Every structure is written in C-alpha cells, then in structure tokens.
Amino acid sequence: DQQVKQNSPSLSVQEGRISILNCDYTNSMFDYFLWYKKYPAEGPTFLISISSIKDKNEDGRFTVFLNKSAKHLSLHIVPSQPGDSAVYFCAARRISSGSARQLTFGSGTQLTVLP
Amino acid sequence: GAGVSQSPSNKVTEKGKDVELRCDPISGHTALYWYRQSLGQGLEFLIYFQGNSAPDKSGLPSDRFSAERTGGSVSTLTIQRTQQEDSAVYLCASTPGSGGETQYFGPGTRLLVL
C-alpha cells in the first residue's frame, strides 16, 4: 500500500516557466512533509519542508503548498532553470510518534527543464 | 567533507555471497537511517538507529538483513546470502538529534547481485 504517491513519473517544462510537482498521501497521521531533489549517482538533497500547521512555505524560487483536507501537497518552482532538472521526491513522516521517525517516500518525478 | 559518506560506492557480487555496506554519518549526528531504492521505486525505509540502539527495525525485508552501529557513529548494513532482488541503491541518512526532521543523505551504495 503506497502511502505517498507521486502519480507523474516525469514532467517537462520550458526554462523560465513554472514547474508544479504533485504529491498525494493517504495516512492522516503524517504531519510533516519534505521535498528532496536527487541528481544521478548522488543521494537525495533536502529542498524544502512544511508542517501541517501551515499551508504554504516559501524559500526563494521554491514554494510548497499543503492541502490537508485533500491530503495533497505540491512543489512550485518559479522560474524553472535547467539546473533544476532532477528527480524530485515527496516524503512524509509522523513527528508525533516516538519511534516512527522514518520518512515514507513517493516514487519520484523526473523534472526536465528545457533551455 | 562534512557530509554523510558511504562505501563502497558500487558493489557487484554473486548470488549467495554476503556483503557489507558502510555509512559514516555527519559528525555529531545521533540518529542514522538506512533506506534502499530499487529501480523505478521510491526510497524504502530499512532501519533507524538512535545512538547505538535500533528502536525501529521494521523495514528490514528479511532475516538476511542486519545492521549495527558502534560508537554512536559508523554503521554497517550486512546482507547475507544475497539474492538478485537485493539489487538496489542503499542509502544512509543522519539527523542531528532524535527530533530532527531533515535527514541528510549520503551518495548511496549501488549493489548489483548477479
């Protein structure tokens, strides 16, 4: 049972335009969400996060939106740059649980930003 | 460097052999995690260490998998009698403390079982 889903395996966007990556989750116990970026042959790199007490978090060109009622979050990248081309993973964890600290990841979305 | 390091970066082994994968977390980070990523899949949690103890081993797929951590630092993931389905990228991550939400990942070990 996939608790975190990224239904789009790939996305292509023109340089300068907005990239929107989507993520859905099923476990209502998740209350902290993260986005990671991964280049080939490297480990995932933390990008941005959001807790359930917020519906938006912004960091430069990156904004994450959380819709708890829909169990949906999205990552917006504006403007997109060719260096943003990577696989983006959505991840979730339950910070209220003492032992369950692992992240549950989606399957990733390959973003390609075309020059 | 100051990041998480893993060795070897690549490992090719024959079915039935044992392998050991090593993780050096960021200095001072008390929490350490092992994940694996199979081809086309997301990251799958394996085990979590807080200090030298492993309060959560729920992700280990079988008793062929084991891990230890010594001195609150280096961790070793051991896979005994490897199978072809063990082929994956094995990733290690660390966080500063037990409450840290942001996990910092190493580059991974690419394991191929022939």
mmCIF file of C-alpha atoms in Angstrom:
data_model
loop_
_atom_site.group_PDB
_atom_site.id
_atom_site.type_symbol
_atom_site.label_atom_id
_atom_site.label_comp_id
_atom_site.label_asym_id
_atom_site.label_seq_id
_atom_site.Cartn_x
_atom_site.Cartn_y
_atom_site.Cartn_z
ATOM 1 C CA ASP A 1 0.000 0.000 0.000
ATOM 2 C CA GLN A 2 1.619 3.213 -1.193
ATOM 3 C CA GLN A 3 1.029 5.844 1.462
ATOM 4 C CA VAL A 4 2.761 8.605 -0.503
ATOM 5 C CA LYS A 5 2.053 8.825 -4.207
ATOM 6 C CA GLN A 6 3.594 10.819 -6.986
ATOM 7 C CA ASN A 7 1.440 9.957 -9.948
ATOM 8 C CA SER A 8 3.516 11.716 -12.585
ATOM 9 C CA PRO A 9 6.774 9.894 -13.264
ATOM 10 C CA SER A 10 8.018 12.715 -15.463
ATOM 11 C CA LEU A 11 7.447 16.373 -16.238
ATOM 12 C CA SER A 12 8.970 18.651 -18.890
ATOM 13 C CA VAL A 13 8.884 22.415 -18.559
ATOM 14 C CA GLN A 14 10.349 25.266 -20.552
ATOM 15 C CA GLU A 15 13.052 27.336 -18.874
ATOM 16 C CA GLY A 16 11.582 30.361 -17.122
ATOM 17 C CA ARG A 17 8.148 28.828 -16.713
ATOM 18 C CA ILE A 18 6.609 27.355 -13.575
ATOM 19 C CA SER A 19 7.149 23.711 -12.608
ATOM 20 C CA ILE A 20 4.449 22.124 -10.464
ATOM 21 C CA LEU A 21 5.135 18.752 -8.890
ATOM 22 C CA ASN A 22 2.314 16.989 -7.096
ATOM 23 C CA CYS A 23 2.115 14.522 -4.257
ATOM 24 C CA ASP A 24 -0.804 12.770 -2.561
ATOM 25 C CA TYR A 25 -0.819 10.879 0.710
ATOM 26 C CA THR A 26 -3.248 8.566 2.431
ATOM 27 C CA ASN A 27 -2.067 8.409 6.039
ATOM 28 C CA SER A 28 -3.750 11.110 8.114
ATOM 29 C CA MET A 29 -1.078 10.647 10.801
ATOM 30 C CA PHE A 30 1.507 12.316 8.574
ATOM 31 C CA ASP A 31 2.011 15.873 9.713
ATOM 32 C CA TYR A 32 5.400 16.849 8.371
ATOM 33 C CA PHE A 33 6.301 16.819 4.693
ATOM 34 C CA LEU A 34 9.527 17.277 2.797
ATOM 35 C CA TRP A 35 10.718 17.551 -0.773
ATOM 36 C CA TYR A 36 14.066 16.143 -1.817
ATOM 37 C CA LYS A 37 15.914 16.573 -5.086
ATOM 38 C CA LYS A 38 18.134 13.853 -6.477
ATOM 39 C CA TYR A 39 20.717 14.016 -9.230
ATOM 40 C CA PRO A 40 22.031 10.816 -10.825
ATOM 41 C CA ALA A 41 24.645 8.983 -8.760
ATOM 42 C CA GLU A 42 24.053 11.267 -5.770
ATOM 43 C CA GLY A 43 21.981 10.944 -2.615
ATOM 44 C CA PRO A 44 18.770 12.936 -2.190
ATOM 45 C CA THR A 45 19.263 16.553 -1.137
ATOM 46 C CA PHE A 46 16.774 18.276 1.133
ATOM 47 C CA LEU A 47 14.935 21.084 -0.620
ATOM 48 C CA ILE A 48 12.044 22.388 1.437
ATOM 49 C CA SER A 49 9.600 21.209 4.082
ATOM 50 C CA ILE A 50 6.257 22.085 5.599
ATOM 51 C CA SER A 51 4.440 21.120 8.759
ATOM 52 C CA SER A 52 0.711 20.581 8.980
ATOM 53 C CA ILE A 53 0.132 23.800 10.883
ATOM 54 C CA LYS A 54 0.945 25.685 7.700
ATOM 55 C CA ASP A 55 -0.491 25.641 4.235
ATOM 56 C CA LYS A 56 2.414 27.306 2.483
ATOM 57 C CA ASN A 57 6.156 27.593 2.866
ATOM 58 C CA GLU A 58 8.361 29.582 0.555
ATOM 59 C CA ASP A 59 12.112 29.574 0.038
ATOM 60 C CA GLY A 60 13.394 31.564 -2.898
ATOM 61 C CA ARG A 61 12.161 30.015 -6.120
ATOM 62 C CA PHE A 62 10.605 27.075 -4.271
ATOM 63 C CA THR A 63 7.177 27.064 -2.643
ATOM 64 C CA VAL A 64 5.410 24.103 -1.095
ATOM 65 C CA PHE A 65 1.648 24.116 -0.656
ATOM 66 C CA LEU A 66 -0.231 21.755 1.648
ATOM 67 C CA ASN A 67 -3.944 20.976 1.431
ATOM 68 C CA LYS A 68 -4.650 18.774 4.433
ATOM 69 C CA SER A 69 -8.298 18.202 3.658
ATOM 70 C CA ALA A 70 -7.351 16.840 0.240
ATOM 71 C CA LYS A 71 -4.192 15.123 1.568
ATOM 72 C CA HIS A 72 -2.295 16.803 -1.229
ATOM 73 C CA LEU A 73 0.877 18.805 -1.469
ATOM 74 C CA SER A 74 2.656 20.428 -4.336
ATOM 75 C CA LEU A 75 6.022 21.964 -5.058
ATOM 76 C CA HIS A 76 6.191 25.034 -7.268
ATOM 77 C CA ILE A 77 9.439 26.142 -8.856
ATOM 78 C CA VAL A 78 9.391 29.610 -10.379
ATOM 79 C CA PRO A 79 11.184 30.385 -12.610
ATOM 80 C CA SER A 80 12.421 26.949 -13.632
ATOM 81 C CA GLN A 81 16.076 26.634 -14.608
ATOM 82 C CA PRO A 82 17.903 23.871 -16.496
ATOM 83 C CA GLY A 83 19.856 23.080 -13.301
ATOM 84 C CA ASP A 84 16.572 22.129 -11.654
ATOM 85 C CA SER A 85 16.414 19.034 -13.863
ATOM 86 C CA ALA A 86 16.464 16.136 -11.398
ATOM 87 C CA VAL A 87 14.216 13.581 -9.741
ATOM 88 C CA TYR A 88 12.031 15.131 -7.044
ATOM 89 C CA PHE A 89 10.830 13.004 -4.155
ATOM 90 C CA CYS A 90 7.995 13.857 -1.831
ATOM 91 C CA ALA A 91 8.374 12.446 1.690
ATOM 92 C CA ALA A 92 6.261 12.369 4.822
ATOM 93 C CA ARG A 93 6.751 11.496 8.464
ATOM 94 C CA ARG A 94 4.845 11.375 11.702
ATOM 95 C CA ILE A 95 6.575 13.714 14.111
ATOM 96 C CA SER A 96 4.115 12.973 16.883
ATOM 97 C CA SER A 97 5.165 9.351 17.178
ATOM 98 C CA GLY A 98 8.083 8.481 19.439
ATOM 99 C CA SER A 99 9.590 5.683 17.402
ATOM 100 C CA ALA A 100 8.281 6.105 13.885
ATOM 101 C CA ARG A 101 10.811 8.620 12.627
ATOM 102 C CA GLN A 102 11.440 7.170 9.221
ATOM 103 C CA LEU A 103 10.379 9.003 6.113
ATOM 104 C CA THR A 104 7.884 7.496 3.724
ATOM 105 C CA PHE A 105 8.794 8.446 0.171
ATOM 106 C CA GLY A 106 6.912 8.719 -3.059
ATOM 107 C CA SER A 107 8.316 7.118 -6.189
ATOM 108 C CA GLY A 108 9.643 10.398 -7.556
ATOM 109 C CA THR A 109 9.041 12.677 -10.526
ATOM 110 C CA GLN A 110 11.729 13.308 -13.117
ATOM 111 C CA LEU A 111 11.702 17.018 -13.921
ATOM 112 C CA THR A 112 13.333 18.146 -17.146
ATOM 113 C CA VAL A 113 13.708 21.864 -17.713
ATOM 114 C CA LEU A 114 14.268 22.592 -21.385
ATOM 115 C CA PRO A 115 16.503 25.526 -22.329
ATOM 116 C CA GLY B 1 33.973 16.654 3.630
ATOM 117 C CA ALA B 2 31.340 17.228 6.280
ATOM 118 C CA GLY B 3 28.565 15.220 4.665
ATOM 119 C CA VAL B 4 27.383 11.644 5.029
ATOM 120 C CA SER B 5 29.738 9.229 3.312
ATOM 121 C CA GLN B 6 29.118 5.668 2.203
ATOM 122 C CA SER B 7 31.345 2.897 0.952
ATOM 123 C CA PRO B 8 31.740 1.211 -1.373
ATOM 124 C CA SER B 9 30.066 3.395 -3.961
ATOM 125 C CA ASN B 10 29.434 0.352 -6.146
ATOM 126 C CA LYS B 11 29.382 -3.347 -5.338
ATOM 127 C CA VAL B 12 28.882 -6.284 -7.673
ATOM 128 C CA THR B 13 28.508 -9.654 -6.031
ATOM 129 C CA GLU B 14 27.368 -13.152 -6.846
ATOM 130 C CA LYS B 15 24.132 -14.585 -5.587
ATOM 131 C CA GLY B 16 24.624 -16.284 -2.227
ATOM 132 C CA LYS B 17 27.564 -14.154 -1.117
ATOM 133 C CA ASP B 18 27.486 -11.835 1.905
ATOM 134 C CA VAL B 19 28.038 -8.087 1.553
ATOM 135 C CA GLU B 20 28.774 -5.293 3.999
ATOM 136 C CA LEU B 21 27.852 -1.689 3.339
ATOM 137 C CA ARG B 22 29.266 1.122 5.424
ATOM 138 C CA CYS B 23 27.899 4.514 6.419
ATOM 139 C CA ASP B 24 29.746 7.385 8.104
ATOM 140 C CA PRO B 25 27.172 9.926 9.300
ATOM 141 C CA ILE B 26 27.761 13.620 9.763
ATOM 142 C CA SER B 27 29.885 14.148 12.863
ATOM 143 C CA GLY B 28 27.722 14.663 15.930
ATOM 144 C CA HIS B 29 24.528 13.344 14.354
ATOM 145 C CA THR B 30 22.950 10.893 16.755
ATOM 146 C CA ALA B 31 20.229 9.471 14.507
ATOM 147 C CA LEU B 32 21.042 7.290 11.494
ATOM 148 C CA TYR B 33 18.740 5.709 8.916
ATOM 149 C CA TRP B 34 19.144 3.124 6.191
ATOM 150 C CA TYR B 35 16.937 3.147 3.094
ATOM 151 C CA ARG B 36 17.043 1.343 -0.205
ATOM 152 C CA GLN B 37 15.840 2.368 -3.616
ATOM 153 C CA SER B 38 15.025 -0.316 -6.126
ATOM 154 C CA LEU B 39 14.867 0.536 -9.813
ATOM 155 C CA GLY B 40 11.957 2.857 -10.554
ATOM 156 C CA GLN B 41 10.820 2.912 -6.946
ATOM 157 C CA GLY B 42 10.874 5.411 -4.124
ATOM 158 C CA LEU B 43 13.074 5.081 -1.102
ATOM 159 C CA GLU B 44 12.110 2.262 1.238
ATOM 160 C CA PHE B 45 12.910 2.561 4.948
ATOM 161 C CA LEU B 46 15.011 -0.258 6.396
ATOM 162 C CA ILE B 47 16.206 0.609 9.910
ATOM 163 C CA TYR B 48 16.694 3.539 12.277
ATOM 164 C CA PHE B 49 19.407 3.990 14.920
ATOM 165 C CA GLN B 50 19.360 6.385 17.824
ATOM 166 C CA GLY B 51 22.882 6.242 19.172
ATOM 167 C CA ASN B 52 23.924 2.590 19.035
ATOM 168 C CA SER B 53 20.457 1.149 19.527
ATOM 169 C CA ALA B 54 17.919 0.403 16.832
ATOM 170 C CA PRO B 55 14.419 1.190 18.129
ATOM 171 C CA ASP B 56 12.898 0.632 14.701
ATOM 172 C CA LYS B 57 13.929 -2.317 12.523
ATOM 173 C CA SER B 58 10.535 -2.663 10.939
ATOM 174 C CA GLY B 59 11.741 -2.106 7.398
ATOM 175 C CA LEU B 60 14.295 -4.903 7.209
ATOM 176 C CA PRO B 61 12.891 -7.196 4.496
ATOM 177 C CA SER B 62 14.168 -10.489 5.880
ATOM 178 C CA ASP B 63 16.448 -12.020 8.499
ATOM 179 C CA ARG B 64 19.243 -11.973 5.911
ATOM 180 C CA PHE B 65 19.489 -8.240 6.597
ATOM 181 C CA SER B 66 21.118 -6.892 9.732
ATOM 182 C CA ALA B 67 22.746 -3.652 10.790
ATOM 183 C CA GLU B 68 24.821 -2.382 13.637
ATOM 184 C CA ARG B 69 26.195 0.903 14.796
ATOM 185 C CA THR B 70 29.195 1.336 17.031
ATOM 186 C CA GLY B 71 30.435 4.313 18.982
ATOM 187 C CA GLY B 72 27.347 6.257 18.009
ATOM 188 C CA SER B 73 28.941 6.857 14.622
ATOM 189 C CA VAL B 74 29.715 4.376 11.836
ATOM 190 C CA SER B 75 27.027 1.915 10.804
ATOM 191 C CA THR B 76 27.313 -1.300 8.814
ATOM 192 C CA LEU B 77 24.457 -2.912 6.903
ATOM 193 C CA THR B 78 25.058 -6.602 6.235
ATOM 194 C CA ILE B 79 23.180 -8.685 3.716
ATOM 195 C CA GLN B 80 23.766 -12.418 3.989
ATOM 196 C CA ARG B 81 23.258 -14.895 1.169
ATOM 197 C CA THR B 82 22.410 -12.127 -1.288
ATOM 198 C CA GLN B 83 19.617 -12.612 -3.791
ATOM 199 C CA GLN B 84 19.064 -10.879 -7.113
ATOM 200 C CA GLU B 85 16.117 -8.949 -5.666
ATOM 201 C CA ASP B 86 18.531 -7.316 -3.208
ATOM 202 C CA SER B 87 19.971 -5.314 -6.110
ATOM 203 C CA ALA B 88 19.262 -1.666 -5.312
ATOM 204 C CA VAL B 89 20.834 1.570 -4.187
ATOM 205 C CA TYR B 90 21.311 1.527 -0.425
ATOM 206 C CA LEU B 91 21.169 4.994 1.113
ATOM 207 C CA CYS B 92 22.143 6.170 4.547
ATOM 208 C CA ALA B 93 20.929 9.375 6.196
ATOM 209 C CA SER B 94 21.603 11.115 9.503
ATOM 210 C CA THR B 95 19.999 13.814 11.602
ATOM 211 C CA PRO B 96 21.396 15.907 14.443
ATOM 212 C CA GLY B 97 19.143 14.514 17.138
ATOM 213 C CA SER B 98 16.153 12.356 17.828
ATOM 214 C CA GLY B 99 13.763 15.149 16.892
ATOM 215 C CA GLY B 100 15.419 16.241 13.676
ATOM 216 C CA GLU B 101 13.065 16.252 10.750
ATOM 217 C CA THR B 102 15.535 16.944 7.963
ATOM 218 C CA GLN B 103 17.548 13.889 7.034
ATOM 219 C CA TYR B 104 20.845 14.365 5.245
ATOM 220 C CA PHE B 105 21.653 11.610 2.793
ATOM 221 C CA GLY B 106 24.863 10.034 1.617
ATOM 222 C CA PRO B 107 25.515 9.252 -2.060
ATOM 223 C CA GLY B 108 24.473 5.627 -1.679
ATOM 224 C CA THR B 109 25.949 2.226 -2.486
ATOM 225 C CA ARG B 110 24.818 0.658 -5.739
ATOM 226 C CA LEU B 111 24.547 -3.064 -5.179
ATOM 227 C CA LEU B 112 24.209 -5.477 -8.069
ATOM 228 C CA VAL B 113 23.673 -9.154 -7.335
ATOM 229 C CA LEU B 114 24.371 -11.368 -10.330
#
